[in-house]
Coordinates of C-alpha atoms and ligand atoms in Angstrom, one line a residue:
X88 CA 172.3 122.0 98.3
X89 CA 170.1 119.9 96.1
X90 CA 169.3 116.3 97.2
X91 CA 171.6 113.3 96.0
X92 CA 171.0 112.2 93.0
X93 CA 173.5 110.2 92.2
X94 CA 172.9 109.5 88.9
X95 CA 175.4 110.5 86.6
X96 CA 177.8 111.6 89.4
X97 CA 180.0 109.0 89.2
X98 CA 183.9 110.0 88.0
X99 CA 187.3 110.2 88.5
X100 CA 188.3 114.0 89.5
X101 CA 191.5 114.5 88.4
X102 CA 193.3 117.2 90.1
X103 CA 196.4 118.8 88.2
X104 CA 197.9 120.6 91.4
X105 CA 197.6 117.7 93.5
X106 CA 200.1 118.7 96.1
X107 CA 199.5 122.5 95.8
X108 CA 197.6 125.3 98.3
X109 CA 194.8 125.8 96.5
X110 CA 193.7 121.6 96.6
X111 CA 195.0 121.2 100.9
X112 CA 192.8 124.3 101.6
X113 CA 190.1 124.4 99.5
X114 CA 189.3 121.3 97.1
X115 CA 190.3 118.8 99.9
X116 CA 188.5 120.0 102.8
X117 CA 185.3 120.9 100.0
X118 CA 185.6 117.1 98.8
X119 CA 185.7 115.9 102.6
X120 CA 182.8 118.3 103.5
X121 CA 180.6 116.7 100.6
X122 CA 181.2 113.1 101.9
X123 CA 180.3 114.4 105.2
X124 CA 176.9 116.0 103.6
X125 CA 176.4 112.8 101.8
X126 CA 176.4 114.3 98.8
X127 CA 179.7 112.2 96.5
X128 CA 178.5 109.4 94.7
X129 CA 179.1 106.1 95.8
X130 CA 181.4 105.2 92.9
X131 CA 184.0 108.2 92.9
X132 CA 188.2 108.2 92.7
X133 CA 190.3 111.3 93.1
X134 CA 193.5 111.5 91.5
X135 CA 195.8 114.3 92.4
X136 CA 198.8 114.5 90.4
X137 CA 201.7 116.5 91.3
X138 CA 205.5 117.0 90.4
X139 CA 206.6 115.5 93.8
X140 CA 208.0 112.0 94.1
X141 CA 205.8 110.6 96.6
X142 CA 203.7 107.9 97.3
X143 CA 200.1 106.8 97.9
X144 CA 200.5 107.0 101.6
X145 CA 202.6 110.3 102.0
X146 CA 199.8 111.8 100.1
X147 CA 197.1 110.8 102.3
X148 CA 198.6 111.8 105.4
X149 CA 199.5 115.5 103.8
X150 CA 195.0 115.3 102.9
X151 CA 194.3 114.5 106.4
X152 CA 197.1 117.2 108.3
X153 CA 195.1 119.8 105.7
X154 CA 191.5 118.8 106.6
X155 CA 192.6 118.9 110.2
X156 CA 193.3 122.5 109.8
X157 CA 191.0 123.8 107.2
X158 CA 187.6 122.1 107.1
X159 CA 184.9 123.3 108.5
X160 CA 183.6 120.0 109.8
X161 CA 185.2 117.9 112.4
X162 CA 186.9 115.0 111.2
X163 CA 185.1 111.7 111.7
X164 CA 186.7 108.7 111.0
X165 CA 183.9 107.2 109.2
X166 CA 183.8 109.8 106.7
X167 CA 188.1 110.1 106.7
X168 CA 187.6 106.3 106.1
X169 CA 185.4 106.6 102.9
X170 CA 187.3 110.0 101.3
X171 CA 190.5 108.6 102.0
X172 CA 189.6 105.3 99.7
X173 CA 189.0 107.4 96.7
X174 CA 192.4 109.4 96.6
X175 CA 195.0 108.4 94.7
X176 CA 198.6 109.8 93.7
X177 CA 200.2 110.1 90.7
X178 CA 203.1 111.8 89.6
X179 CA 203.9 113.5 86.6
X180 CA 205.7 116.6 84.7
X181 CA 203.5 118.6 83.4
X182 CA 205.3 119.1 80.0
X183 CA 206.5 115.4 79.9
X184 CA 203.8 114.3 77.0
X185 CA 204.5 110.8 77.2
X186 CA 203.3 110.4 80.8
X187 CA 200.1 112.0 80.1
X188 CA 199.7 108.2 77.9
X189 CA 201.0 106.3 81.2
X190 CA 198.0 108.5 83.2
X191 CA 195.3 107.2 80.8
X192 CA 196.1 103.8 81.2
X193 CA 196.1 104.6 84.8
X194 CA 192.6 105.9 84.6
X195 CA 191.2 103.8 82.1
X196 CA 192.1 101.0 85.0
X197 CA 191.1 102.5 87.8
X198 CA 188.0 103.2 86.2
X199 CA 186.8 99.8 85.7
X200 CA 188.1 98.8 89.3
X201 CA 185.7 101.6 90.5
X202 CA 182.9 101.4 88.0
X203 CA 183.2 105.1 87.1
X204 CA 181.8 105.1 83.9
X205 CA 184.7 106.9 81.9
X206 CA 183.4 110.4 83.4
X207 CA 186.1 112.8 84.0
X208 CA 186.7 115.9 85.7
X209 CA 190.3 117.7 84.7
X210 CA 191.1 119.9 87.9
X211 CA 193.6 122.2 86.8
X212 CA 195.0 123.9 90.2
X213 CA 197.9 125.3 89.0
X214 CA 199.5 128.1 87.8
X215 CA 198.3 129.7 84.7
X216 CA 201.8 128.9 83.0
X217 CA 200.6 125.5 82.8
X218 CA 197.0 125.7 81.3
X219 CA 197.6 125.5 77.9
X220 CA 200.6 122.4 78.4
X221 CA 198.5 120.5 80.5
X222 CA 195.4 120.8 78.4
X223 CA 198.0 119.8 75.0
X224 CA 199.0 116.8 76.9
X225 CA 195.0 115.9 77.7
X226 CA 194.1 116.0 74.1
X227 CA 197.1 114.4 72.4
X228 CA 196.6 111.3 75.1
X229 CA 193.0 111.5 74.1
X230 CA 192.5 111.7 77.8
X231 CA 190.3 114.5 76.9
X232 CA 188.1 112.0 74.9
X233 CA 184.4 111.1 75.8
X234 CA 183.6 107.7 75.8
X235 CA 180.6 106.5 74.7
X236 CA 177.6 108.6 77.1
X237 CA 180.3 109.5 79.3
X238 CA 181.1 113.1 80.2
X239 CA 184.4 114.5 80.2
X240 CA 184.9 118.5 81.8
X241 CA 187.7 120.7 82.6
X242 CA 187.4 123.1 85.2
X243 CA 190.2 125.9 85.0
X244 CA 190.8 128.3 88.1
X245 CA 191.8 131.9 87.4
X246 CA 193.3 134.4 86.1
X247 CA 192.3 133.3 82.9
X248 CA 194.3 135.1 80.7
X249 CA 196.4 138.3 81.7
X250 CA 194.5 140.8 79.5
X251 CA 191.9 140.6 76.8
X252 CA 194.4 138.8 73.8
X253 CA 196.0 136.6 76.1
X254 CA 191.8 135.3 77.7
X255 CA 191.2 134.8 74.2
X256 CA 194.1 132.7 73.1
X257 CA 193.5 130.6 75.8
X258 CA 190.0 130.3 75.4
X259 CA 191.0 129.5 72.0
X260 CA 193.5 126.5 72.6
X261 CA 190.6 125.1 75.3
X262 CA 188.2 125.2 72.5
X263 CA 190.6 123.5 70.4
X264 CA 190.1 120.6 72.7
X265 CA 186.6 121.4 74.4
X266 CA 183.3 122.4 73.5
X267 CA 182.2 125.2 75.8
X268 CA 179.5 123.7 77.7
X269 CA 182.5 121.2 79.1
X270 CA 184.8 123.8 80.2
X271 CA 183.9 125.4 83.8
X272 CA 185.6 128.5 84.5
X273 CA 185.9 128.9 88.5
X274 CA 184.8 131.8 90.1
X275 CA 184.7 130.8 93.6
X276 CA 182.9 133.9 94.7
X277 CA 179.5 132.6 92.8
X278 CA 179.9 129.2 95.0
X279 CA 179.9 131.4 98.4
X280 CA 176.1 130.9 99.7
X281 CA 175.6 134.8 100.1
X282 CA 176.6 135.4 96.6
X283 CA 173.9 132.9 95.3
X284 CA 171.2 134.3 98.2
X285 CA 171.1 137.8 96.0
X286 CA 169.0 136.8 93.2
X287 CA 166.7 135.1 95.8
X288 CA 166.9 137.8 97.7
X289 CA 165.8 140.4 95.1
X290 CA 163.2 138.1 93.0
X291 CA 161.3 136.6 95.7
X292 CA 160.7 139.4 98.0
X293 CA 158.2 141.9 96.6
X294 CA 159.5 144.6 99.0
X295 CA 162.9 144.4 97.2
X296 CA 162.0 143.9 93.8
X297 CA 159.9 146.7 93.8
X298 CA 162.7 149.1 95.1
X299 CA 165.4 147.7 93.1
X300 CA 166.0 150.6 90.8
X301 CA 167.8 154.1 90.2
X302 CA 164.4 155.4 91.1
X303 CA 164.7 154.3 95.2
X304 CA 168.6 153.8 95.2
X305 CA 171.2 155.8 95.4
X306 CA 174.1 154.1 95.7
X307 CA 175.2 150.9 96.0
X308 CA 178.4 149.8 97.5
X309 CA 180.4 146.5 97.1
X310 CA 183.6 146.1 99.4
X311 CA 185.7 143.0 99.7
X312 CA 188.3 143.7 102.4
X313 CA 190.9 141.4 103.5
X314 CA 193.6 142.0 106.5
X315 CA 196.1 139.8 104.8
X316 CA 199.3 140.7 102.5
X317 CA 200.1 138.4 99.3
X318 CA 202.2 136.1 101.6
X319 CA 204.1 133.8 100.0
X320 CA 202.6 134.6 96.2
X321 CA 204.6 137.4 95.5
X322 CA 205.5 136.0 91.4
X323 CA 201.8 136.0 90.9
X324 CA 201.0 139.1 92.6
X325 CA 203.4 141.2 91.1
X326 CA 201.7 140.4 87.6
X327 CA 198.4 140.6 88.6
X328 CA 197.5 143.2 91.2
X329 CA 194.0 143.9 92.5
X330 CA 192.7 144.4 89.1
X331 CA 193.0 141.7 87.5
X332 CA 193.2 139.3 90.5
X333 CA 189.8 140.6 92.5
X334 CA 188.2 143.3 90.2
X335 CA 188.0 141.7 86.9
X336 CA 186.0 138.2 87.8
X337 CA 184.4 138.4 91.9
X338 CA 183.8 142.3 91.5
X339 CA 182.3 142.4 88.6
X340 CA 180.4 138.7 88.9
X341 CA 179.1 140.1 92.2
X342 CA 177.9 143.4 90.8
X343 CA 176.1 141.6 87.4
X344 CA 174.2 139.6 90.3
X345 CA 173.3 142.7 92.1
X346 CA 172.4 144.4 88.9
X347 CA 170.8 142.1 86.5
X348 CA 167.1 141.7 85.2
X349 CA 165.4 139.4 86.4
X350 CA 166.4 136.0 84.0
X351 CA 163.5 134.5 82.0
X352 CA 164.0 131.2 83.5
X353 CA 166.5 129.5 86.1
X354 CA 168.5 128.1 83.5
X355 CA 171.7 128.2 83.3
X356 CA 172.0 130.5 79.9
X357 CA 169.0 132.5 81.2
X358 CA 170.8 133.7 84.2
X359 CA 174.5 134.3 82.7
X360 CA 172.8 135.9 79.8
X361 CA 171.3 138.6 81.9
X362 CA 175.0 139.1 83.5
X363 CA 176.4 139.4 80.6
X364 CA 174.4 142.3 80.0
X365 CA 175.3 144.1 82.9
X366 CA 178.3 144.0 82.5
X367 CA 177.8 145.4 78.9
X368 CA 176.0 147.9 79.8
X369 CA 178.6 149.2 82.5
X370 CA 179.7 153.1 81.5
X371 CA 183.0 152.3 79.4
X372 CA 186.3 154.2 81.0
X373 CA 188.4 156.6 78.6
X374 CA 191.6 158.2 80.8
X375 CA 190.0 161.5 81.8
X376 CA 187.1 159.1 83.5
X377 CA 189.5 157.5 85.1
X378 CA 191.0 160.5 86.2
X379 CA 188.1 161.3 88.9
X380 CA 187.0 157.8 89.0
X381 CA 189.5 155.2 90.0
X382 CA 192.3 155.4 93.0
X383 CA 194.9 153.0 93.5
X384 CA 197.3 152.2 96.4
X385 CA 199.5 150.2 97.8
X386 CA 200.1 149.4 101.3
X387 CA 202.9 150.5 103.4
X388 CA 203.9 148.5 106.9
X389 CA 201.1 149.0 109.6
X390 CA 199.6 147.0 112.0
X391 CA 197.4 144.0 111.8
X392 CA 195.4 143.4 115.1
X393 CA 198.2 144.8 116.8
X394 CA 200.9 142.9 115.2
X395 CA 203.6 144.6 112.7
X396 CA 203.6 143.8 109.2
X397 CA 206.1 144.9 106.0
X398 CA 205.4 146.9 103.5
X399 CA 204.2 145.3 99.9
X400 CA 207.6 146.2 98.4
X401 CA 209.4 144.6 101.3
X402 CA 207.8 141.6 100.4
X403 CA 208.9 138.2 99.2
X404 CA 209.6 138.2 95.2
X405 CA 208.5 141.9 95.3
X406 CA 210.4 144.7 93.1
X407 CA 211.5 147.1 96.0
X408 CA 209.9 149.8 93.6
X409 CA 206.7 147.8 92.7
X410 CA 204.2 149.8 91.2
X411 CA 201.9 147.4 91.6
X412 CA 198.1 148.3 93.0
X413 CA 196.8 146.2 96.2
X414 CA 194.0 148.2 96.4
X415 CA 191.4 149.8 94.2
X416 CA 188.6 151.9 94.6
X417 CA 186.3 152.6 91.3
X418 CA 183.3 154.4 90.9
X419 CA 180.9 152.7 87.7
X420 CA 177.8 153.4 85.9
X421 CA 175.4 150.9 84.4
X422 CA 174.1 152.9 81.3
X423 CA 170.6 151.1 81.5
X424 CA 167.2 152.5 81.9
X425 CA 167.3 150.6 85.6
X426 CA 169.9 152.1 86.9
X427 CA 171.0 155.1 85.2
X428 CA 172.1 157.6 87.5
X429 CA 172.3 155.4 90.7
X430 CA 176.4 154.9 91.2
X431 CA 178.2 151.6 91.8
X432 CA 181.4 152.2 93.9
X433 CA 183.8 148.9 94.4
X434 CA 186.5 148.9 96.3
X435 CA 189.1 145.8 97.0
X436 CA 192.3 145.8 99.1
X437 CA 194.9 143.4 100.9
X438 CA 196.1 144.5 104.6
X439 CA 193.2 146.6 105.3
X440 CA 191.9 147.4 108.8
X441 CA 189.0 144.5 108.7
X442 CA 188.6 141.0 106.4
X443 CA 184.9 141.6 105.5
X444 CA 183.1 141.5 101.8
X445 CA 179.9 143.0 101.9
X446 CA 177.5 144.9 99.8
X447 CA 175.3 147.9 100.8
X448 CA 172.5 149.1 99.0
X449 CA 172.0 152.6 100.0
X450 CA 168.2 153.7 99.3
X451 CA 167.2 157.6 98.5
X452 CA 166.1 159.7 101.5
X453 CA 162.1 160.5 101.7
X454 CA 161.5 164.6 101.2
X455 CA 162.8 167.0 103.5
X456 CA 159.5 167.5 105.4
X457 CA 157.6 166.2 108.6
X458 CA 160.6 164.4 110.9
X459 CA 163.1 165.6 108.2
X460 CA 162.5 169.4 109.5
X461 CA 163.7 167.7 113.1
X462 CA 166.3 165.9 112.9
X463 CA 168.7 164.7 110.4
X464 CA 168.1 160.7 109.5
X465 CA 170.3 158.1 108.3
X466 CA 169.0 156.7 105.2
X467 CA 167.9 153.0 105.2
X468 CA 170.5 150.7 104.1
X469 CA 170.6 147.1 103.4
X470 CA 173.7 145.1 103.9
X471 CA 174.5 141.5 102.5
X472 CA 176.9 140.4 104.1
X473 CA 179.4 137.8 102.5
X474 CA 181.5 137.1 104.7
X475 CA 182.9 136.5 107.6
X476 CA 179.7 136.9 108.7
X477 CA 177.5 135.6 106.5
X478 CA 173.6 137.0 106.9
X479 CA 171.6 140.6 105.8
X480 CA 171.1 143.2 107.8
X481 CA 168.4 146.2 106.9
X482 CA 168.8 149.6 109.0
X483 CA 165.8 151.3 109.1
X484 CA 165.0 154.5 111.2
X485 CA 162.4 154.1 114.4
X486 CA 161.9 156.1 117.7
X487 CA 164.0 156.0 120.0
X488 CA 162.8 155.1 123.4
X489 CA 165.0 156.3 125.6
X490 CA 164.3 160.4 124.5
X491 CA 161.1 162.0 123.4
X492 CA 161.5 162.7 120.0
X493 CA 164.9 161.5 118.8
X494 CA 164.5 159.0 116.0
X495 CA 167.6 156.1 115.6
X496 CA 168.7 153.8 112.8
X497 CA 167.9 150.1 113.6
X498 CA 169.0 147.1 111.8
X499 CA 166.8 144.1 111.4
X500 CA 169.1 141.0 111.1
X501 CA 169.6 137.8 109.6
X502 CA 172.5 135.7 110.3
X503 CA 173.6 132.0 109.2
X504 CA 175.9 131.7 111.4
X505 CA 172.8 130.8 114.4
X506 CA 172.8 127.3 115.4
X507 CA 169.5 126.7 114.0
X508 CA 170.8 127.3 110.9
X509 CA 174.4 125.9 111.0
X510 CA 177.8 126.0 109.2
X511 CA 177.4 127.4 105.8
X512 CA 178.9 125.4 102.7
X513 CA 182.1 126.5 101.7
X514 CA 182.3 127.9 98.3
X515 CA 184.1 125.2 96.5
X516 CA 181.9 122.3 98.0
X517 CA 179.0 123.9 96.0
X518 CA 181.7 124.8 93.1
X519 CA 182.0 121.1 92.9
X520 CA 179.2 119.1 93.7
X521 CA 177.4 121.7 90.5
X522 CA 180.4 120.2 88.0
X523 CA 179.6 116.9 89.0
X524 CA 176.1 117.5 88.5
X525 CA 177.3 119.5 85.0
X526 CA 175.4 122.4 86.3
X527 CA 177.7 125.0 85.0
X528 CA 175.1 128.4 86.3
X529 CA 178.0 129.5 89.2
X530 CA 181.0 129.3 86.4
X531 CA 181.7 132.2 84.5
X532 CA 181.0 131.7 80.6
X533 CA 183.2 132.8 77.7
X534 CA 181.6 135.7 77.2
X535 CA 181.0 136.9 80.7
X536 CA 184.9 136.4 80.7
X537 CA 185.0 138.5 77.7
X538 CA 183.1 141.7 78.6
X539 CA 185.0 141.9 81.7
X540 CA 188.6 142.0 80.3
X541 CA 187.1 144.4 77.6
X542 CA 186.0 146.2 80.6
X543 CA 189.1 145.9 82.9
X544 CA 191.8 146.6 80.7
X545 CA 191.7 150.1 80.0
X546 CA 191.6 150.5 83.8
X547 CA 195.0 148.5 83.9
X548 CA 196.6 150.1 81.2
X549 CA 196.2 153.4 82.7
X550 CA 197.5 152.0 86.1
X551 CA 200.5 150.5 84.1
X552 CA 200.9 154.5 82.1
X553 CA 201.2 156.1 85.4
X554 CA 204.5 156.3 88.2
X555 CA 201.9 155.8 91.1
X556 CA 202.9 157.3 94.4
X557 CA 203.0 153.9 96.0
X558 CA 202.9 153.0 98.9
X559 CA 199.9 155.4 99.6
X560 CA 198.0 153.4 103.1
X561 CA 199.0 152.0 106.2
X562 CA 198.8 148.3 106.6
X563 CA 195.5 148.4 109.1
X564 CA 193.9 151.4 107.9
X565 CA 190.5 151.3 105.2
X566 CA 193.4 152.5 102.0
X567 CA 194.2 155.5 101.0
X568 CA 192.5 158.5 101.5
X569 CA 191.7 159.5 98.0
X570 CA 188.8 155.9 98.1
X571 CA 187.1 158.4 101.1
X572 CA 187.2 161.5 98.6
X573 CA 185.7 159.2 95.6
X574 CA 182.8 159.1 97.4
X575 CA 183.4 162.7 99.8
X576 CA 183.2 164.7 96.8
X577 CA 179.8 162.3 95.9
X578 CA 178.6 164.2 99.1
X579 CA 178.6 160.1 100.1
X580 CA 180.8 157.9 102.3
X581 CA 181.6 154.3 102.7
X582 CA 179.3 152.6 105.1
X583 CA 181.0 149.9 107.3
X584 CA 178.6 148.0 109.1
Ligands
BG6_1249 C1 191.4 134.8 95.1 C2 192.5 135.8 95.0 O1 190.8 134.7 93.9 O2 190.4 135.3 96.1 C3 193.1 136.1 96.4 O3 193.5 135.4 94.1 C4 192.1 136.5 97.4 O4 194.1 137.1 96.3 C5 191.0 135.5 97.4 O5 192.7 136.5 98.7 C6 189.8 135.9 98.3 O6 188.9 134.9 98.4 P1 188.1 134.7 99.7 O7 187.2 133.5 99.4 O8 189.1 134.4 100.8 O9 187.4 135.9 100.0

């Protein structure tokens, strides 16, 4: 992260959400983590607001139970000591205009009492039902108001929108309110440190940059596995699916990152600009694509290491006939002169055999001559990994000492998680300390938004046209078989390293 500045950091967050999963897991811990790293101003307040009736007190023993279990650094009383004075509770109804008045005055206090300057950060964790009512009750309060030179941002977590008209009405009653450059779309996956290592990866290192091209690759590969179900979000899930809740914003942000030109500067427009185009440029999908080029599934009961889990349809606020998608596996093109010809397969999935996101670029095999008339050879590969493990690994082929002449894949390796280098930052922690900063480069732009629903909803709407034969994998296993036959009938198969 970027050394304190401090300058014009100083603001009330205001977190809509207050008492909700996303803020004890995530924003909490990633607000605690940044007071551990020194990195919060010194004149900061954080106000969750939330629907339950409880006080200051309640609230603060619910943040310190949650960092207890989710941060990533140990507690220490002196840092407890300094987040715990800058949280405050207040409670409010999220269609209940009037109170949105009571919350400025609110503010407007606390901000004098802790010299804030009138900066404000709108948090809105919470359902996408309440977007649009929450952002109403900002702007008719004028709590959506800058002040004088202070800045005043809304950052809005996903999905936004359900499908292309639904983005764009939103996007059309925040701009109603904000200007663009105020609104920060989250996606968390550009906050995870992996994520941000790929354009360093690829524009600092000759030996990539060179081979970064349809010319060298062959494939590339992008999976994000997890081992868990939808748990207790079945209302959400059941609208959503894979599609729109992991392909259409941390697939495709991940790709345009892998994909992209090189930007013309490190600005922020620079870089999403040469996203944007990716994703432009990505092979549209009519049905009979689709046909050969997408599988779906859903997952049936299995085991998760070792231990029985239900089915998706047996799941909490789950239609016993869902024919909703868990998985998806997609093969894409990028129609540019870079990398026309090389494919992109994705592939996302709840309850699958590992929890892993990775990418691996798979580079062309030399001619079949010399060592080639000897032995077969795995090609080289070069895996980034996201997460758990968080590091890259490049397999490359070498002798093999034990024999004469066999030749074995190697991989070279990288890892953040060696002491020397230590705990990496959790997404959000960078996701936040960049609004603060009004860095918006990690948060997805209208238009990025945009090109992806353009891009994902033909993709849904065949899902939607077709009775799937759901469920279709075993809770455990790597999906359904057709995802290996994508890539089989490629005369290719999914590396997991
Ligand atoms: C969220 C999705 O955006 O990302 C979840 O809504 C998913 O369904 C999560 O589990 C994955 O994020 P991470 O950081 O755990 O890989």
């Amino acid at each position: 992260m970027d050394q304190k500045t401090n300058k014009n950091l100083s603001s009330i967050m205001v977190i809509f959400g207050g008492t909700g999963d996303l803020t004890r897991r995530k924003l909490m811990p990633a607000l605690y983590n940044l007071v551990y790293d020194d990195l919060l101003p010194e004149h900061f307040a954080i106000v969750s607001v939330g629907r339950r009736d409880i006080d200051r007190k309640e609230y603060i023993d619910s943040v310190y139970k949650a960092l207890k279990e989710f941060s990533r650094n140990e507690i220490l009383d002196e840092h407890w000591a300094r987040l715990k004075e800058c949280i405050y509770y207040y409670q409010l109804e999220f269609n209940d205009k009037d109170r949105y008045k009571d919350l400025k005055v609110f503010l407007d206090e606390l901000d004098k009492e802790k010299h804030t300057g009138g900066n404000r950060a709108y948090y809105l964790a919470v359902a996408p039902d309440y977007f649009q009512t929450i952002v109403k009750g900002l702007d008719s309060s004028g709590l959506s108001k800058k002040e004088g030179s202070s800045w005043n941002r809304l950052i809005i977590e996903k999905p936004f929108g359900k499908d292309l008209k639904t983005a764009r009405e939103l996007n059309n009653s925040l701009l109603d309110v904000y200007t663009e450059e105020d609104i920060y779309r989250i996606d968390h996956y550009l906050g995870k440190e992996m994520i941000q290592n790929i354009m360093i990866l690829r524009f600092t290192n000759p030996v990539f940059t060179a081979l970064w091209s349809n010319k060298y690759i062959d494939n590339i590969q992008i999976t994000i596995a997890e081992d868990k179900g939808i748990g207790t979000r079945g209302n959400y899930y059941e609208e959503s699916g894979a599609l729109r809740d992991m392909v259409q914003n941390h697939i495709l942000q991940t790709l345009s990152l892998v994909a992209m030109e090189a930007p013309v500067s490190l600005t922020m427009d620079a870089i999403r600009n040469e996203k944007q185009k990716v994703i432009q440029a990505i092979e549209k999908f009519t049905p009979e694509k689709l046909r050969d080029n997408v599988v779906f599934g859903q997952y049936d009961k299995g085991l998760i290491k070792g231990e029985p889990v239900i089915a998706y349809r047996e799941e909490e606020n789950v239609d016993p006939k869902s024919n909703i998608e868990t998985f998806v596996a997609l093969k894409m093109h990028i129609n540019n002169f870079r990398w026309y010809g090389t494919p992109f397969y994705v592939r996302t999935g709840k309850r699958l055999g590992v929890n892993q996101a990775e990418i691996v670029v798979q580079f062309k095999a030399l001619p079949n001559i010399l060592y080639f008339e000897q032995t077969s050879q795995e090609p080289n590969l070069l895996v980034i990994r996201i997460q758990p493990k968080v590091g890259m690994r490049m397999y490359f082929n070498t002798k093999d000492f034990q024999t004469h002449n066999d030749i074995i894949s190697m991989p070279m390796e990288t890892s953040y998680e060696s002491p020397t280098q230590g705990n990496t930052p959790e997404a959000y922690e960078r996701l936040i300390y960049d609004m603060l900063r009004g860095d918006a480069t990690l948060f997805s732009r209208w238009d990025e938004v945009e090109s992806a629903w353009i891009l994902a909803e033909p993709i849904i709407k065949y899902r939607e046209s077709k009775e799937q034969n759901f469920p279709n994998y075993h809770a455990g296993s790597m999906g359904p078989l057709k995802a290996f036959e994508l890539l089989a009938n490629d005369g290719r198969k999914w590396w997991n390293i």
